[in-house]
XYZ file of C-alpha atoms in Angstrom:
525
model
C -0.111 -0.153 -0.308
C 1.559 3.659 -0.443
C 2.280 5.564 1.760
C 0.272 9.026 2.158
C 1.115 10.807 4.773
C 1.589 14.122 5.338
C 5.436 14.717 4.332
C 8.022 15.690 7.245
C 7.385 19.958 6.449
C 4.345 19.674 7.114
C 2.642 21.870 10.386
C 0.427 19.492 11.133
C 0.121 17.266 13.868
C 1.477 14.183 13.672
C -1.488 12.439 14.862
C -1.163 8.755 13.039
C -2.674 8.985 10.146
C -3.084 5.517 8.818
C -3.450 4.653 4.922
C -7.090 3.957 4.199
C -8.603 2.094 0.981
C -12.199 1.740 0.452
C -13.284 -0.722 -1.410
C -16.888 -1.109 -3.442
C -18.674 -3.456 -6.136
C -22.444 -3.079 -7.157
C -22.444 -0.123 -3.881
C -26.147 2.743 -5.263
C -24.809 4.061 -8.557
C -21.405 2.486 -8.294
C -20.290 -0.218 -9.942
C -16.868 -0.246 -8.426
C -14.147 2.129 -7.119
C -11.289 1.941 -4.909
C -10.621 5.273 -3.382
C -7.913 6.145 -0.576
C -8.283 8.240 1.444
C -5.589 11.033 2.027
C -5.613 14.168 3.849
C -7.778 16.381 1.797
C -10.107 13.743 -0.417
C -11.911 15.253 -2.898
C -15.216 13.254 -4.850
C -16.094 14.742 -7.945
C -18.128 14.163 -11.364
C -21.661 14.395 -12.279
C -24.812 13.690 -9.698
C -26.404 10.787 -9.934
C -22.621 9.150 -9.664
C -22.086 7.787 -6.544
C -20.114 10.684 -4.569
C -22.562 11.329 -1.374
C -22.804 7.510 -1.875
C -19.479 6.980 -0.943
C -18.819 9.705 1.266
C -21.895 8.207 4.046
C -20.609 4.814 3.377
C -16.819 5.921 4.796
C -18.786 8.537 7.800
C -20.546 4.894 8.706
C -17.475 2.837 8.528
C -15.714 5.858 10.871
C -18.662 5.507 13.266
C -18.862 1.544 14.069
C -15.052 1.251 13.420
C -14.451 4.698 16.094
C -12.073 5.905 13.014
C -9.493 4.434 11.126
C -6.596 3.079 14.320
C -4.083 1.081 13.392
C -5.914 -2.189 14.809
C -9.547 -1.979 15.108
C -11.473 -0.956 18.030
C -13.825 -2.863 20.380
C -16.993 -1.688 20.110
C -18.329 -0.107 24.134
C -21.336 -0.498 25.865
C -21.426 3.340 25.897
C -21.749 4.303 21.948
C -25.113 5.917 20.060
C -26.010 4.174 17.829
C -29.431 3.586 17.318
C -30.275 0.122 18.132
C -31.659 -2.663 19.937
C -30.315 -3.180 23.370
C -29.498 -6.713 22.392
C -26.442 -5.490 20.405
C -24.187 -4.152 22.529
C -21.117 -4.940 23.805
C -19.839 -4.161 27.878
C -17.105 -3.751 28.145
C -14.724 -6.579 29.956
C -12.505 -4.919 32.998
C -9.294 -7.071 32.749
C -8.335 -8.197 36.369
C -5.741 -6.209 38.239
C -2.592 -8.812 37.844
C -3.381 -8.851 34.012
C -2.241 -4.396 34.271
C 0.199 -5.637 36.170
C 1.578 -8.493 33.469
C 1.319 -5.114 30.805
C 3.361 -3.021 32.928
C 5.571 -5.345 34.203
C 6.304 -6.142 29.860
C 6.222 -2.094 29.137
C 8.944 -1.421 32.017
C 11.555 -3.466 30.752
C 11.414 -1.345 27.524
C 11.468 -3.826 24.705
C 9.504 -4.365 21.909
C 6.135 -5.734 22.482
C 3.777 -6.750 19.617
C 0.675 -7.407 19.866
C 0.834 -10.930 20.407
C 2.442 -9.985 23.262
C -0.201 -8.538 24.977
C -1.817 -10.809 28.173
C -4.280 -12.745 25.891
C -7.583 -11.660 27.781
C -6.557 -7.835 27.069
C -5.905 -8.722 23.148
C -9.495 -10.787 23.142
C -10.446 -7.492 24.330
C -9.265 -5.417 21.022
C -9.872 -7.535 18.314
C -13.158 -8.122 19.588
C -13.976 -4.853 17.816
C -14.029 -6.854 14.440
C -14.417 -10.018 15.826
C -17.564 -9.472 17.563
C -19.658 -12.050 15.522
C -22.954 -9.233 15.485
C -20.355 -7.087 14.151
C -22.205 -7.716 11.082
C -25.465 -7.334 12.358
C -24.238 -3.204 13.925
C -22.423 -2.138 10.079
C -25.576 -3.234 9.368
C -27.585 -0.724 11.678
C -25.269 1.353 11.056
C -25.894 1.890 7.013
C -29.940 1.174 7.225
C -29.169 4.722 9.473
C -26.998 6.789 7.836
C -29.185 6.051 4.842
C -32.892 6.081 5.299
C -33.516 2.892 4.907
C -35.497 -0.580 5.421
C -32.953 -3.066 4.597
C -28.816 -3.539 2.997
C -29.986 -5.092 0.396
C -31.991 -1.324 -0.459
C -27.566 -0.428 -1.523
C -27.324 -3.095 -4.127
C -27.252 -1.957 -7.230
C -28.934 -4.468 -9.447
C -30.895 -6.235 -7.007
C -31.794 -9.297 -7.064
C -29.189 -10.748 -8.564
C -26.582 -7.931 -8.006
C -24.172 -8.819 -4.890
C -22.812 -5.632 -2.677
C -19.140 -5.331 -1.918
C -18.097 -3.250 1.086
C -14.392 -3.033 2.343
C -12.191 -1.186 4.021
C -8.512 -1.229 4.238
C -6.487 0.036 6.955
C -2.524 0.145 7.005
C 0.981 2.460 7.091
C 3.716 2.808 5.150
C 4.441 -1.732 5.687
C 1.144 -2.173 4.659
C -1.826 -3.630 5.761
C -2.465 -3.346 9.034
C -6.253 -4.794 9.463
C -9.276 -5.517 6.889
C -13.078 -5.774 7.321
C -14.778 -6.769 4.079
C -18.684 -7.852 4.200
C -20.305 -9.495 0.994
C -24.270 -8.754 0.716
C -27.079 -10.557 -2.170
C -30.215 -10.676 -0.585
C -29.495 -13.645 1.521
C -27.447 -12.835 5.060
C -24.079 -10.421 4.861
C -20.966 -12.222 5.545
C -18.120 -10.335 6.872
C -14.472 -11.230 5.991
C -11.451 -9.938 8.261
C -7.678 -10.047 8.652
C -5.424 -8.558 11.397
C -1.468 -7.907 11.432
C 0.496 -8.160 14.858
C 1.774 -4.663 15.194
C 3.658 -3.568 17.610
C 3.038 -1.245 20.269
C 6.341 -0.122 22.326
C 7.365 2.982 21.101
C 10.811 4.476 20.407
C 8.827 7.134 22.257
C 10.221 6.607 26.146
C 8.131 10.031 27.331
C 5.446 8.392 26.151
C 5.715 5.061 27.584
C 6.613 6.488 30.884
C 2.916 8.011 29.974
C 1.658 4.574 29.556
C 3.009 3.141 32.696
C 1.797 5.915 35.038
C -1.688 5.596 33.398
C -1.714 1.577 33.957
C -0.024 2.364 37.753
C -3.643 4.291 38.771
C -5.506 1.707 36.816
C -4.322 -0.760 39.102
C -4.152 1.213 41.998
C -8.330 1.588 41.569
C -8.920 -1.924 40.720
C -6.705 -2.464 44.565
C -9.424 0.109 46.097
C -11.955 -1.657 44.943
C -12.952 1.859 43.463
C -13.375 -0.589 39.826
C -12.535 1.159 36.912
C -14.681 3.439 34.968
C -15.068 1.687 31.125
C -14.415 4.647 29.652
C -11.384 5.323 31.303
C -10.234 1.363 30.519
C -11.267 2.103 26.234
C -9.322 5.145 26.660
C -6.275 3.691 27.368
C -6.955 1.315 25.097
C -7.186 3.458 22.375
C -4.291 5.607 23.978
C -2.179 1.754 23.272
C -3.207 1.221 19.467
C -2.642 4.493 18.330
C 0.231 4.631 19.407
C -0.316 8.920 20.636
C 0.623 10.357 24.498
C -2.464 9.871 26.683
C -2.369 13.443 27.330
C -4.467 13.988 24.284
C -6.706 11.779 24.920
C -9.208 10.514 21.844
C -10.002 13.096 19.149
C -10.885 11.270 15.495
C -14.534 11.749 15.536
C -15.875 11.613 11.919
C -18.078 15.175 11.142
C -20.833 14.966 8.301
C -22.123 18.721 7.209
C -25.036 17.518 3.959
C -25.150 19.684 1.119
C -29.163 20.620 3.161
C -26.791 22.007 5.862
C -28.326 25.538 4.796
C -31.602 25.333 4.929
C -31.249 22.864 7.951
C -29.745 26.670 9.907
C -32.697 28.579 8.528
C -35.339 27.268 9.775
C -33.502 24.902 12.952
C -35.650 26.411 15.513
C -38.651 25.713 13.531
C -37.662 22.110 13.790
C -35.831 21.748 17.074
C -39.791 22.769 18.546
C -41.165 20.231 16.564
C -39.480 18.097 17.941
C -40.119 18.557 21.152
C -44.407 18.975 20.095
C -43.438 15.255 19.137
C -41.796 13.720 21.438
C -44.783 13.260 23.726
C -46.978 10.104 24.068
C -50.137 12.610 22.765
C -47.574 13.752 19.850
C -46.880 10.841 18.888
C -50.280 9.283 18.290
C -51.387 12.435 15.700
C -48.527 10.714 13.521
C -49.958 7.976 11.852
C -46.518 7.552 10.092
C -43.813 9.042 11.508
C -41.085 10.474 8.767
C -37.335 9.952 9.935
C -34.331 11.781 8.692
C -30.814 10.324 7.356
C -28.895 9.158 10.263
C -26.010 11.885 8.959
C -29.180 14.817 8.662
C -30.099 13.749 12.229
C -26.554 14.091 13.789
C -25.693 17.232 12.038
C -28.918 18.531 13.601
C -28.181 17.294 16.595
C -24.708 19.305 16.651
C -26.663 22.575 15.784
C -29.676 21.901 18.313
C -27.382 20.996 21.429
C -24.612 23.007 19.656
C -22.325 24.512 22.956
C -20.483 27.400 23.158
C -17.278 25.264 25.420
C -15.109 22.520 24.870
C -12.699 20.157 25.643
C -9.826 21.277 23.606
C -8.086 17.800 22.699
C -4.649 19.820 21.725
C -5.795 23.660 22.658
C -3.254 25.295 20.829
C -4.429 22.775 17.976
C -8.081 24.078 18.466
C -7.329 27.481 18.698
C -5.860 27.452 15.601
C -8.788 25.646 13.977
C -10.550 28.474 15.535
C -9.301 30.597 14.667
C -9.377 29.443 10.416
C -13.442 30.381 11.272
C -12.410 33.910 13.030
C -10.630 34.271 9.116
C -13.177 32.677 7.589
C -15.918 35.038 8.989
C -13.522 38.323 8.458
C -12.888 37.349 4.669
C -15.581 35.730 2.854
C -18.633 36.231 5.459
C -17.688 40.043 5.766
C -19.473 39.376 9.454
C -19.642 37.462 12.488
C -22.127 34.731 12.684
C -23.588 34.919 16.829
C -25.061 32.937 19.311
C -28.562 34.268 21.468
C -30.482 32.139 23.580
C -33.398 33.438 25.838
C -32.288 34.371 29.395
C -35.147 31.042 30.312
C -32.095 28.587 28.815
C -33.429 26.734 25.406
C -32.312 26.416 21.733
C -29.823 28.230 20.487
C -30.153 30.841 18.243
C -27.897 32.027 15.073
C -27.500 34.824 13.729
C -25.559 36.901 11.572
C -24.136 40.447 12.340
C -22.626 41.959 8.950
C -18.803 43.959 10.234
C -19.406 47.578 11.128
C -23.024 47.305 12.186
C -24.538 45.865 15.735
C -27.407 44.783 14.365
C -27.939 40.900 13.840
C -29.644 39.073 11.583
C -31.862 35.840 11.484
C -29.991 33.504 9.202
C -33.719 32.729 7.462
C -33.121 36.876 6.034
C -30.004 36.560 5.345
C -28.083 35.155 2.466
C -27.836 31.955 1.168
C -23.871 32.124 1.116
C -24.552 33.010 4.910
C -26.393 29.823 5.724
C -24.087 27.533 3.650
C -21.061 28.764 5.451
C -22.536 29.171 8.888
C -22.399 25.220 9.813
C -19.239 24.858 8.901
C -17.911 27.979 10.981
C -20.024 27.049 13.592
C -18.464 23.788 13.528
C -14.794 24.617 13.272
C -14.870 27.253 16.082
C -16.367 24.406 18.931
C -16.407 21.451 17.380
C -13.607 19.970 14.919
C -10.406 18.931 16.162
C -6.719 17.499 15.250
C -7.426 14.129 13.934
C -10.996 14.084 12.865
C -12.462 13.620 9.486
C -14.551 16.475 8.373
C -17.082 15.707 5.005
C -18.717 18.711 3.761
C -21.082 18.318 0.567
C -20.252 21.144 -2.036
C -18.862 22.808 -0.250
C -19.133 25.786 -2.953
C -22.925 25.569 -2.860
C -24.080 29.433 -3.711
C -20.517 31.053 -3.379
C -19.089 33.448 -5.651
C -16.564 32.381 -7.587
C -13.724 34.316 -5.227
C -15.379 32.905 -1.791
C -14.621 29.625 -3.756
C -11.234 29.466 -3.919
C -10.889 30.999 -0.957
C -12.883 28.018 0.532
C -10.333 26.275 -0.968
C -7.587 27.900 1.109
C -9.197 27.081 4.395
C -10.208 23.871 3.898
C -5.777 23.587 3.301
C -5.765 24.789 5.886
C -7.247 22.562 8.134
C -5.818 19.455 5.956
C -2.262 21.322 7.577
C -4.406 21.925 11.541
C -4.762 17.817 11.555
C -8.105 17.360 10.305
C -8.898 15.005 7.712
C -11.151 16.173 4.952
C -13.266 15.229 2.712
C -15.606 16.638 0.249
C -17.729 16.371 -2.639
C -17.664 18.960 -5.390
C -18.835 20.472 -8.803
C -16.237 23.515 -8.437
C -14.108 23.720 -11.326
C -12.630 26.778 -8.556
C -12.063 24.785 -6.025
C -9.926 22.571 -7.931
C -7.896 25.479 -9.554
C -7.402 26.394 -6.755
C -6.441 23.517 -5.178
C -3.765 22.452 -7.521
C -2.834 26.379 -6.921
C -2.460 25.312 -3.130
C -0.158 22.096 -4.359
C 2.072 24.528 -6.532
C 2.508 26.140 -3.820
C 3.881 23.625 -1.504
C 5.992 21.894 -4.600
C 7.691 25.945 -4.908
C 8.300 25.854 -0.311
C 9.857 22.665 -0.486
C 12.351 24.247 -3.735
C 12.713 26.944 -1.940
C 13.740 25.321 1.145
C 13.033 25.786 4.853
C 13.567 29.181 6.625
C 13.147 31.080 2.446
C 9.116 30.490 2.883
C 7.451 34.259 2.154
C 4.318 33.281 4.356
C 4.693 30.628 7.052
C 1.355 30.444 7.727
C -0.111 30.793 3.859
C -2.178 27.603 3.210
C -1.015 25.209 0.547
C -0.655 21.529 -0.111
C 1.662 18.798 -0.745
C 0.722 16.409 -4.454
C 0.743 13.394 -1.985
C -2.361 14.789 0.720
C -4.617 15.078 -2.164
C -6.799 13.321 -3.677
C -9.494 13.974 -6.470
C -11.171 11.046 -6.980
C -13.253 11.556 -10.572
C -17.261 9.247 -10.192
C -17.834 8.805 -13.968
C -21.441 7.285 -15.416
C -20.855 4.298 -17.858
C -22.724 4.999 -21.462
C -24.479 1.528 -21.096
C -26.070 1.828 -18.000
C -23.719 0.069 -16.282
C -22.563 1.561 -13.437
C -20.444 4.774 -12.036
C -16.398 3.710 -11.879
C -14.586 5.581 -9.580
C -10.445 6.554 -11.191
C -8.226 8.832 -10.064
C -6.840 11.723 -11.017
C -3.406 13.015 -10.322
C -2.389 16.452 -9.812
C -0.468 17.315 -13.281
C 1.742 20.991 -12.790
C 0.105 22.311 -16.031
C -3.520 20.681 -15.649
C -4.288 20.306 -12.705
C -6.275 18.412 -10.572
C -9.029 19.226 -13.317
C -11.268 16.518 -14.654
C -11.261 16.365 -18.302
C -14.477 16.740 -19.433
C -14.344 20.787 -17.195
C -11.731 21.699 -20.117
C -13.959 19.656 -22.693
C -17.046 21.961 -21.747
C -15.499 25.300 -21.996
C -14.254 24.401 -24.652
C -17.922 23.810 -26.714
C -19.199 27.226 -24.780
C -16.067 29.164 -26.989
C -16.789 27.164 -29.482
C -20.876 28.000 -29.820
C -19.660 31.503 -28.806
C -17.706 31.549 -31.888
C -20.594 29.878 -34.225
C -22.989 32.124 -32.636
C -20.788 35.402 -32.895
C -19.612 34.105 -36.391
C -23.937 34.038 -37.722
C -24.491 37.613 -36.239
C -21.522 38.770 -38.629
C -22.853 37.816 -41.703
C -25.993 38.380 -40.727
C -25.210 41.960 -40.334
C -22.530 42.078 -43.630
C -26.095 41.126 -45.753
C -27.635 43.449 -44.326
C -25.212 46.757 -44.790
C -25.146 45.292 -48.183
C -28.983 45.382 -49.597
């Protein structure tokens, strides 16, 4: 597997970005696709070719496996999946003797492989992918995210088609683990692969922190106070991810759907309606309750329950992302997204205050651009942190071309701050600016360190960017996906964009010639 980690010159925190490849066959509109996620992944192509389908699949996989770690993590009992209680898998707390064995192994300072962990701990970790109920958990999450009755609704050509979805996670040395699901109208089948990875870090300070953490857990067991499941799970996350416990666990996935502007304009009405329906009498008045897709519901929940406070996983990096939100307000919105609340509490209301005024404008009275960008600003301000994955459908929606190019710079700046970004787009301006940012990265490398004119300006490395073209077949065989490699001359644009521009130019020239011929004949009469 090719290594597409950020280059050493990157300003992004080294949070261990894995190599992640998603492969599908006969999945919705997509006949076949093999996509490797990069720090910045871009899906382009005509409508109805599967860009949103694949984006939602990535979101669902991220939720099921709690990100894409070096090994899949156990699915704890406190996750917020909307599924029957019978599918919860409680976290098993190890005995103090097992923790003492782990502590003894780690304090010896030798390299430790996953296979050398105590059996009880190893079984707890691998259960995240080998659990017998995993296929059902994944199926339920797909139904939730896509708002479908069953997984068979995703098969491209039922009843004969066979859906295949595969997640491959690795590093520079190759695959670390793989999860594959085949599904037809029968029961889905699962295949998995686990590599024996090295756990002991070369960073002695990190190992000392791990040892201190284990001592704390041992003391709690000896004092009969018990270990909180979240506390134990957090330790396993840090152990597998090879990062310090002081960073805690970020790696959330956040999906900003294409309908975010309309939701922002009407979220108070939606919230009020949900409260009204949440009573028994409210449900009785509704013969059939309509549902949102899981991605839209997750987005709405973040907005309706938006909290101006946040626990920063890394204060410096979080402030950096929040400052990007301020830059977007200043440079693109020419104003500020503000939050107002009634004195008695309640849901937040988001308003727009133009620069140089003290007048607040409700979002349903502001421009469409404000409604589209407001949730991006809010997520960067308080929700998204380093190591998280941010998925945005059509970030260029309702933006002037100049604002679209500025959006590309914001996305690059998020990558520099350590956020994994995935976008779907139809914007030529966005792709052109991304290509310029890659050229800026090449220029910086050619100039060498210390000669950069503006170290804070956004830039991209070509290895950090993956642009994937979704293209439908002419015979109805379904869409295929291929990568558009960066070209120093042509940039990152699909060939069809140039064809459209050429057609427009030729049509313009043809019409102009026809008009000149008619005018010439009139002059001769």
